[in-house]
GROMACS .gro file of C-alpha atoms in nm:
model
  248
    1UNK     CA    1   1.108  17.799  11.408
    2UNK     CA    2   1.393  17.659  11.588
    3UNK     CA    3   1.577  17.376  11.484
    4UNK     CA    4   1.882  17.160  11.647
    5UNK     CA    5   1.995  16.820  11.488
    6UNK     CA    6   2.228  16.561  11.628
    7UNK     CA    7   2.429  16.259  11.470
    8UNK     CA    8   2.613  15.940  11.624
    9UNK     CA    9   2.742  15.662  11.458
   10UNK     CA   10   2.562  15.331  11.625
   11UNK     CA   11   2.498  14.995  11.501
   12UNK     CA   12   2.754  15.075  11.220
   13UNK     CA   13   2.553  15.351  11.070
   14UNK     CA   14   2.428  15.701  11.100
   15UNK     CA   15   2.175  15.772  11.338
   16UNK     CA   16   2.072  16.151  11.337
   17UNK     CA   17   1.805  16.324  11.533
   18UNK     CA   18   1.618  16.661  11.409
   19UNK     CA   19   1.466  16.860  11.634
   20UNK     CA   20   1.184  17.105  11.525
   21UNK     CA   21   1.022  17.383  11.775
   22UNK     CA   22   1.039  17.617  12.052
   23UNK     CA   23   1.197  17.390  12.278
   24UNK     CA   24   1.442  17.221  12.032
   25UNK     CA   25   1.735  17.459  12.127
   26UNK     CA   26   1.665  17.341  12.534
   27UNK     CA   27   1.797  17.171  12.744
   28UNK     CA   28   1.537  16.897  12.777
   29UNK     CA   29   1.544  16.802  12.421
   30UNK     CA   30   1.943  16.755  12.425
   31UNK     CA   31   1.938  16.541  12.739
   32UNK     CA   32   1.660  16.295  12.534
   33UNK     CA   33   1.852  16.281  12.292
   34UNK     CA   34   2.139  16.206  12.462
   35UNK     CA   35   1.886  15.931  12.632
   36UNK     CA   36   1.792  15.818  12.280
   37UNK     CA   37   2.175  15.729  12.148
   38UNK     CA   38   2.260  15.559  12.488
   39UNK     CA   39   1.962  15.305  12.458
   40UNK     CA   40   2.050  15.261  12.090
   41UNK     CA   41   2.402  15.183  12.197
   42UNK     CA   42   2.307  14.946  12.463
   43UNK     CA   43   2.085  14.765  12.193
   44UNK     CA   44   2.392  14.723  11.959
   45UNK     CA   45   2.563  14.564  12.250
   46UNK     CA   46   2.352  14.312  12.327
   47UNK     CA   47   2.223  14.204  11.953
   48UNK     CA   48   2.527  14.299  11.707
   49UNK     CA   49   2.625  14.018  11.534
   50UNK     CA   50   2.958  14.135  11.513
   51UNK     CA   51   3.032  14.267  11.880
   52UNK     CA   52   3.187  13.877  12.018
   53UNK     CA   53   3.048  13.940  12.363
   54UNK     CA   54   2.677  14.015  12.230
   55UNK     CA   55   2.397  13.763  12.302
   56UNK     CA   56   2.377  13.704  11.948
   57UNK     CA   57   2.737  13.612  11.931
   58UNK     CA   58   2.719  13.416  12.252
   59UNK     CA   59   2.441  13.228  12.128
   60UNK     CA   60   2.574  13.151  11.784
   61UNK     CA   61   2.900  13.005  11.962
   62UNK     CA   62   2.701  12.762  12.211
   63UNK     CA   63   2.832  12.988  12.513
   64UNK     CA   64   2.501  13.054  12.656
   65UNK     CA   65   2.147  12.923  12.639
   66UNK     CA   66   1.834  13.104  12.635
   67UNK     CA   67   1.756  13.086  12.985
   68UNK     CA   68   2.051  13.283  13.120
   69UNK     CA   69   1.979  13.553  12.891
   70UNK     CA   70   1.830  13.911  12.951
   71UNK     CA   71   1.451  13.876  12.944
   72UNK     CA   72   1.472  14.165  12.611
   73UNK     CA   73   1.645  13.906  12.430
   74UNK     CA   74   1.354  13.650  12.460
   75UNK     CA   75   1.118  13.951  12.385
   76UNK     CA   76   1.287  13.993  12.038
   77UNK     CA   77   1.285  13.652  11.951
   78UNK     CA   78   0.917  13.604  12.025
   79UNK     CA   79   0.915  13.936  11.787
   80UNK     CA   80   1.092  13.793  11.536
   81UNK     CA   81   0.856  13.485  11.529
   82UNK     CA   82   0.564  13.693  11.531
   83UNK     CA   83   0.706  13.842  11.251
   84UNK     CA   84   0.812  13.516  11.011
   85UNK     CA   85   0.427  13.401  11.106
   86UNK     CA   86   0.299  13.782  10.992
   87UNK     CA   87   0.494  13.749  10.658
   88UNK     CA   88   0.419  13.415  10.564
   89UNK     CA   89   0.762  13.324  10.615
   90UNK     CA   90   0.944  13.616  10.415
   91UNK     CA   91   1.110  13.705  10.696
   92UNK     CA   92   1.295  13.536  10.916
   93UNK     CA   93   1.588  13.536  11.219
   94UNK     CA   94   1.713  13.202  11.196
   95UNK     CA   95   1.922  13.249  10.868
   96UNK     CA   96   2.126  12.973  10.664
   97UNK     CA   97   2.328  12.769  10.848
   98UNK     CA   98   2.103  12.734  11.135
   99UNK     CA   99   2.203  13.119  11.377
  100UNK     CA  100   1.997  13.308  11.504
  101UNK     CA  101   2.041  13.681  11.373
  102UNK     CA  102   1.757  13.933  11.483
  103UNK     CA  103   1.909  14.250  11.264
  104UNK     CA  104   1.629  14.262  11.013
  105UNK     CA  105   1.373  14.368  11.289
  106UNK     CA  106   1.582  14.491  11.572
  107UNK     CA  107   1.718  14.833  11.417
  108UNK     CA  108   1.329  14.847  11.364
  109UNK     CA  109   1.185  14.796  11.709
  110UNK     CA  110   1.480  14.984  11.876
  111UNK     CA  111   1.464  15.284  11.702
  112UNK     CA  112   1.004  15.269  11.797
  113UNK     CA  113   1.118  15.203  12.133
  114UNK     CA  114   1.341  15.456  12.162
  115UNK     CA  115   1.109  15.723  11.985
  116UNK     CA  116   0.916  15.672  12.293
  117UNK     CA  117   1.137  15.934  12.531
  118UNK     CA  118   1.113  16.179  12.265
  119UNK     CA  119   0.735  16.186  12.276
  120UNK     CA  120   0.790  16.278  12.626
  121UNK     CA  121   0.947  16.649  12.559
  122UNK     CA  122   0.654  16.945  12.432
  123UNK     CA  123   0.649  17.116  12.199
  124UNK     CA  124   0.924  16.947  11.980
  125UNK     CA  125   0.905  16.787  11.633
  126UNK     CA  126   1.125  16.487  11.595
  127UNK     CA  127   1.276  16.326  11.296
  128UNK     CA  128   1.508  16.052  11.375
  129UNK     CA  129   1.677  15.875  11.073
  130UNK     CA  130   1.844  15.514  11.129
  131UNK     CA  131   2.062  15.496  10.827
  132UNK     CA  132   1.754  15.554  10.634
  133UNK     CA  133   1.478  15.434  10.834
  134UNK     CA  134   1.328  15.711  10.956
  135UNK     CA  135   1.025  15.816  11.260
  136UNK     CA  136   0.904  16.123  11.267
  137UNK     CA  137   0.705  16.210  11.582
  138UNK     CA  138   0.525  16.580  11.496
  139UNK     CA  139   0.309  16.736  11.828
  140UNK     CA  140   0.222  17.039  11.570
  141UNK     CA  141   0.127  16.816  11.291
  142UNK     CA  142   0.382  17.000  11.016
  143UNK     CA  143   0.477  16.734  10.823
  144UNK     CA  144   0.822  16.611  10.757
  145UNK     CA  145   0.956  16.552  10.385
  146UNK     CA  146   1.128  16.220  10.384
  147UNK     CA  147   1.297  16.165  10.092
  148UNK     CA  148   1.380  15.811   9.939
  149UNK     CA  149   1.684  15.718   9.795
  150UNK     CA  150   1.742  15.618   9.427
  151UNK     CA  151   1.910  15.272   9.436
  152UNK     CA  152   2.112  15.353   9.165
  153UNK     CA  153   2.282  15.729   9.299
  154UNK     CA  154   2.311  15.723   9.681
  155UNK     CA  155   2.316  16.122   9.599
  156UNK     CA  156   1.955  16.161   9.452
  157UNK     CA  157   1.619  16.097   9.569
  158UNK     CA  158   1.335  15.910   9.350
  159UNK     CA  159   1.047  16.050   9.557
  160UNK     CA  160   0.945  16.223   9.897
  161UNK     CA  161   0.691  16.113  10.111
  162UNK     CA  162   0.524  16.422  10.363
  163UNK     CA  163   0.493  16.265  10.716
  164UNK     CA  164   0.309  16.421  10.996
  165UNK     CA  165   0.356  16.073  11.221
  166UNK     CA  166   0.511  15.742  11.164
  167UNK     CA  167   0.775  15.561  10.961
  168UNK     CA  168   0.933  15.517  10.659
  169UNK     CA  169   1.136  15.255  10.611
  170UNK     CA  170   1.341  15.084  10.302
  171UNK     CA  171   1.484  14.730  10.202
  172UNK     CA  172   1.701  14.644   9.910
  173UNK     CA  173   2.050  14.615   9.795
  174UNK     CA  174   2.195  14.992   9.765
  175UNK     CA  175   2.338  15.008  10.104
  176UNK     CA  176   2.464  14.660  10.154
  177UNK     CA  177   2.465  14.503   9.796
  178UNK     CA  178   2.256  14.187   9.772
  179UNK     CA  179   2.248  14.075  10.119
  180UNK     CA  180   1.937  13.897  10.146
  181UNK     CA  181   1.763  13.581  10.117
  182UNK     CA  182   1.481  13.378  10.112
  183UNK     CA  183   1.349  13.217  10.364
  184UNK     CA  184   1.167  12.970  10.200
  185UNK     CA  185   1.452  12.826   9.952
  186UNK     CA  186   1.754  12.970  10.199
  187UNK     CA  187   1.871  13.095   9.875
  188UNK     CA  188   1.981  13.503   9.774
  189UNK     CA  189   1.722  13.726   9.676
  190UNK     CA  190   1.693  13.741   9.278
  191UNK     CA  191   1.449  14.042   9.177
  192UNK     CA  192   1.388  14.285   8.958
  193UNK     CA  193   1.348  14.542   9.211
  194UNK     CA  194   1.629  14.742   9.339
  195UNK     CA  195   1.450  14.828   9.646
  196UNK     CA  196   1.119  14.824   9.854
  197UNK     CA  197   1.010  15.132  10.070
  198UNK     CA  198   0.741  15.146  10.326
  199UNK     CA  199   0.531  15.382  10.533
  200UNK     CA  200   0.287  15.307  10.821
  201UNK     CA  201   0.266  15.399  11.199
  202UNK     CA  202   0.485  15.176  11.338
  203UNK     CA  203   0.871  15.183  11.262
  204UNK     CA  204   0.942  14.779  11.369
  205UNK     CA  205   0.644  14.687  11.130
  206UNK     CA  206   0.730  14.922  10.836
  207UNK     CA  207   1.135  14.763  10.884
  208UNK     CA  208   0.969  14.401  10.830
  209UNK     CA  209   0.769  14.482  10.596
  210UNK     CA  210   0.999  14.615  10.335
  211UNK     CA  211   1.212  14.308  10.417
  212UNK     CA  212   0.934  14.055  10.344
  213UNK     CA  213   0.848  14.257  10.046
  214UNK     CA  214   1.136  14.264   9.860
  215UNK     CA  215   1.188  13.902   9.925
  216UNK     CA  216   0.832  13.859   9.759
  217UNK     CA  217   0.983  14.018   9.477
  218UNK     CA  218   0.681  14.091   9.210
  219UNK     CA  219   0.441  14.018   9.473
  220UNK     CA  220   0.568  14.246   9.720
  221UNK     CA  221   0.258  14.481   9.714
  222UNK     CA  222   0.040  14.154   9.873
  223UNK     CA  223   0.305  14.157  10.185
  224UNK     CA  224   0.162  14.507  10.321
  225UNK     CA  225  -0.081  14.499  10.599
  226UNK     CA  226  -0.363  14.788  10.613
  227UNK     CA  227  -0.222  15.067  10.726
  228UNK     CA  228   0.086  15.044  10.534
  229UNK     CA  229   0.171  15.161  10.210
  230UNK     CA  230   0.484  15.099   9.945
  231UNK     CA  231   0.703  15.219   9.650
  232UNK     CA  232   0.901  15.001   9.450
  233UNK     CA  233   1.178  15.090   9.259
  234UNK     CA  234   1.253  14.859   8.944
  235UNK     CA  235   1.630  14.833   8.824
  236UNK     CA  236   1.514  15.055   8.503
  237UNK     CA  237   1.461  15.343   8.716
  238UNK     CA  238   1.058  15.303   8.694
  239UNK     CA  239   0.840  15.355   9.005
  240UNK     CA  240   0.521  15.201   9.144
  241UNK     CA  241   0.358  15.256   9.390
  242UNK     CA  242   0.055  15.118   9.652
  243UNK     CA  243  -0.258  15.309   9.609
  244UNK     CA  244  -0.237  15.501   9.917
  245UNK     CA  245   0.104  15.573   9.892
  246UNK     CA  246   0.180  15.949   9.973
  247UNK     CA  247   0.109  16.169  10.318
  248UNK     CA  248   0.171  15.999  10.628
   0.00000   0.00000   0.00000
């Protein structure tokens, strides 16, 4: 079976494509992925909190309101509060000191949107990894193996999840050290969990998920709506997992 893979770096991370398939070598599945990056890139241009011109940016520094802004910005934010009332209030944009910072779902919802145009090519199995978050879009129904990293060894893998369809994604502190906070007390996250990993159909939901999770620390298995399953990893290496956690 043929296979092709791709790799940019967008949104200050890795974001690689695998392409699985008779077609994968074509012409039609390079130009969507091609497709794929450019919408990514356009998303880290309007909501990077780091890129000064970005609506985020613009917003935080009182240089624009809401109303001048591009009707996909509004959509977000009425995502993100969908999202804080979904989780109870585990996650949240507005962060301490009052900005407005979307990151925690829009990675999420970009990379679900953007999965769309891949859908669109036959006879192709996609795998598209966003620094870890990963959808996997399979027309032949040959699972994927996604595997999860160990919070402790960026270089080894605690467990693999088979996915046919979906998302897998994964919160903590390996990648960006202890980053997040709580909502509800605008203070940082103190767990014992190292990190939080979740599968379900929908990338933007799995993204928040994990998120609210590992803010809800020995609760986190509560957070997950039906449909969506979860492995936490504890800081002693031990593993435990949802009941349905496994094939997706």
């Amino acid at each position: 079976m043929s296979r092709r893979s791709w790799v940019e770096q967008i949104m200050g991370l890795p974001i690689s494509v695998l392409a699985r398939g008779k077609a994968a070598g074509g012409e039609a599945a390079d130009a969507v992925v091609r497709e794929v990056f450019a919408e990514l890139i356009e998303v880290d241009r309007v909501f990077s909190p780091y890129k000064p011109d970005s609506a985020v940016s613009l917003l935080a520094r009182g240089a624009v309101s809401w109303d001048h802004l591009d009707p996909v910005v509004r959509e977000v934010a009425e995502r993100c509060v969908a999202a804080r009332e979904l989780t109870g209030g585990l996650f949240d944009a507005e962060v301490p000191g009052g900005k407005w910072d979307p990151s925690g779902l829009v990675k999420g919802w970009a990379v679900e949107r953007a999965g769309e145009r891949l859908r669109k090519v036959e006879d192709v199995d996609w795998c598209l990894n966003a620094g870890g978050d990963v959808l996997v879009v399979c027309p032949s129904n040959e699972p994927f193996t996604v595997g999860i990293q160990d919070p402790r060894d960026p270089g080894r893998v605690v467990a693999r999840v088979s996915c046919a369809g979906g998302a897998v994604a994964t919160s903590g502190t390996a990648a960006r050290g202890a980053h997040l906070y709580d909502p509800r007390t605008g203070a940082a996250v103190v767990t014992r969990w190292l990190s939080v990993s979740v599968t379900g159909p929908s990338l933007e939901y799995a993204d928040v998920l994990a998120t609210a999770a590992f803010v809800a620390a020995d609760d986190w298995p509560a957070v997950l709506l039906p449909g969506y399953e979860g492995l936490g990893v504890l800081a002693d290496g031990n593993l435990f997992a949802t009941d349905g956690w496994g094939s997706l």
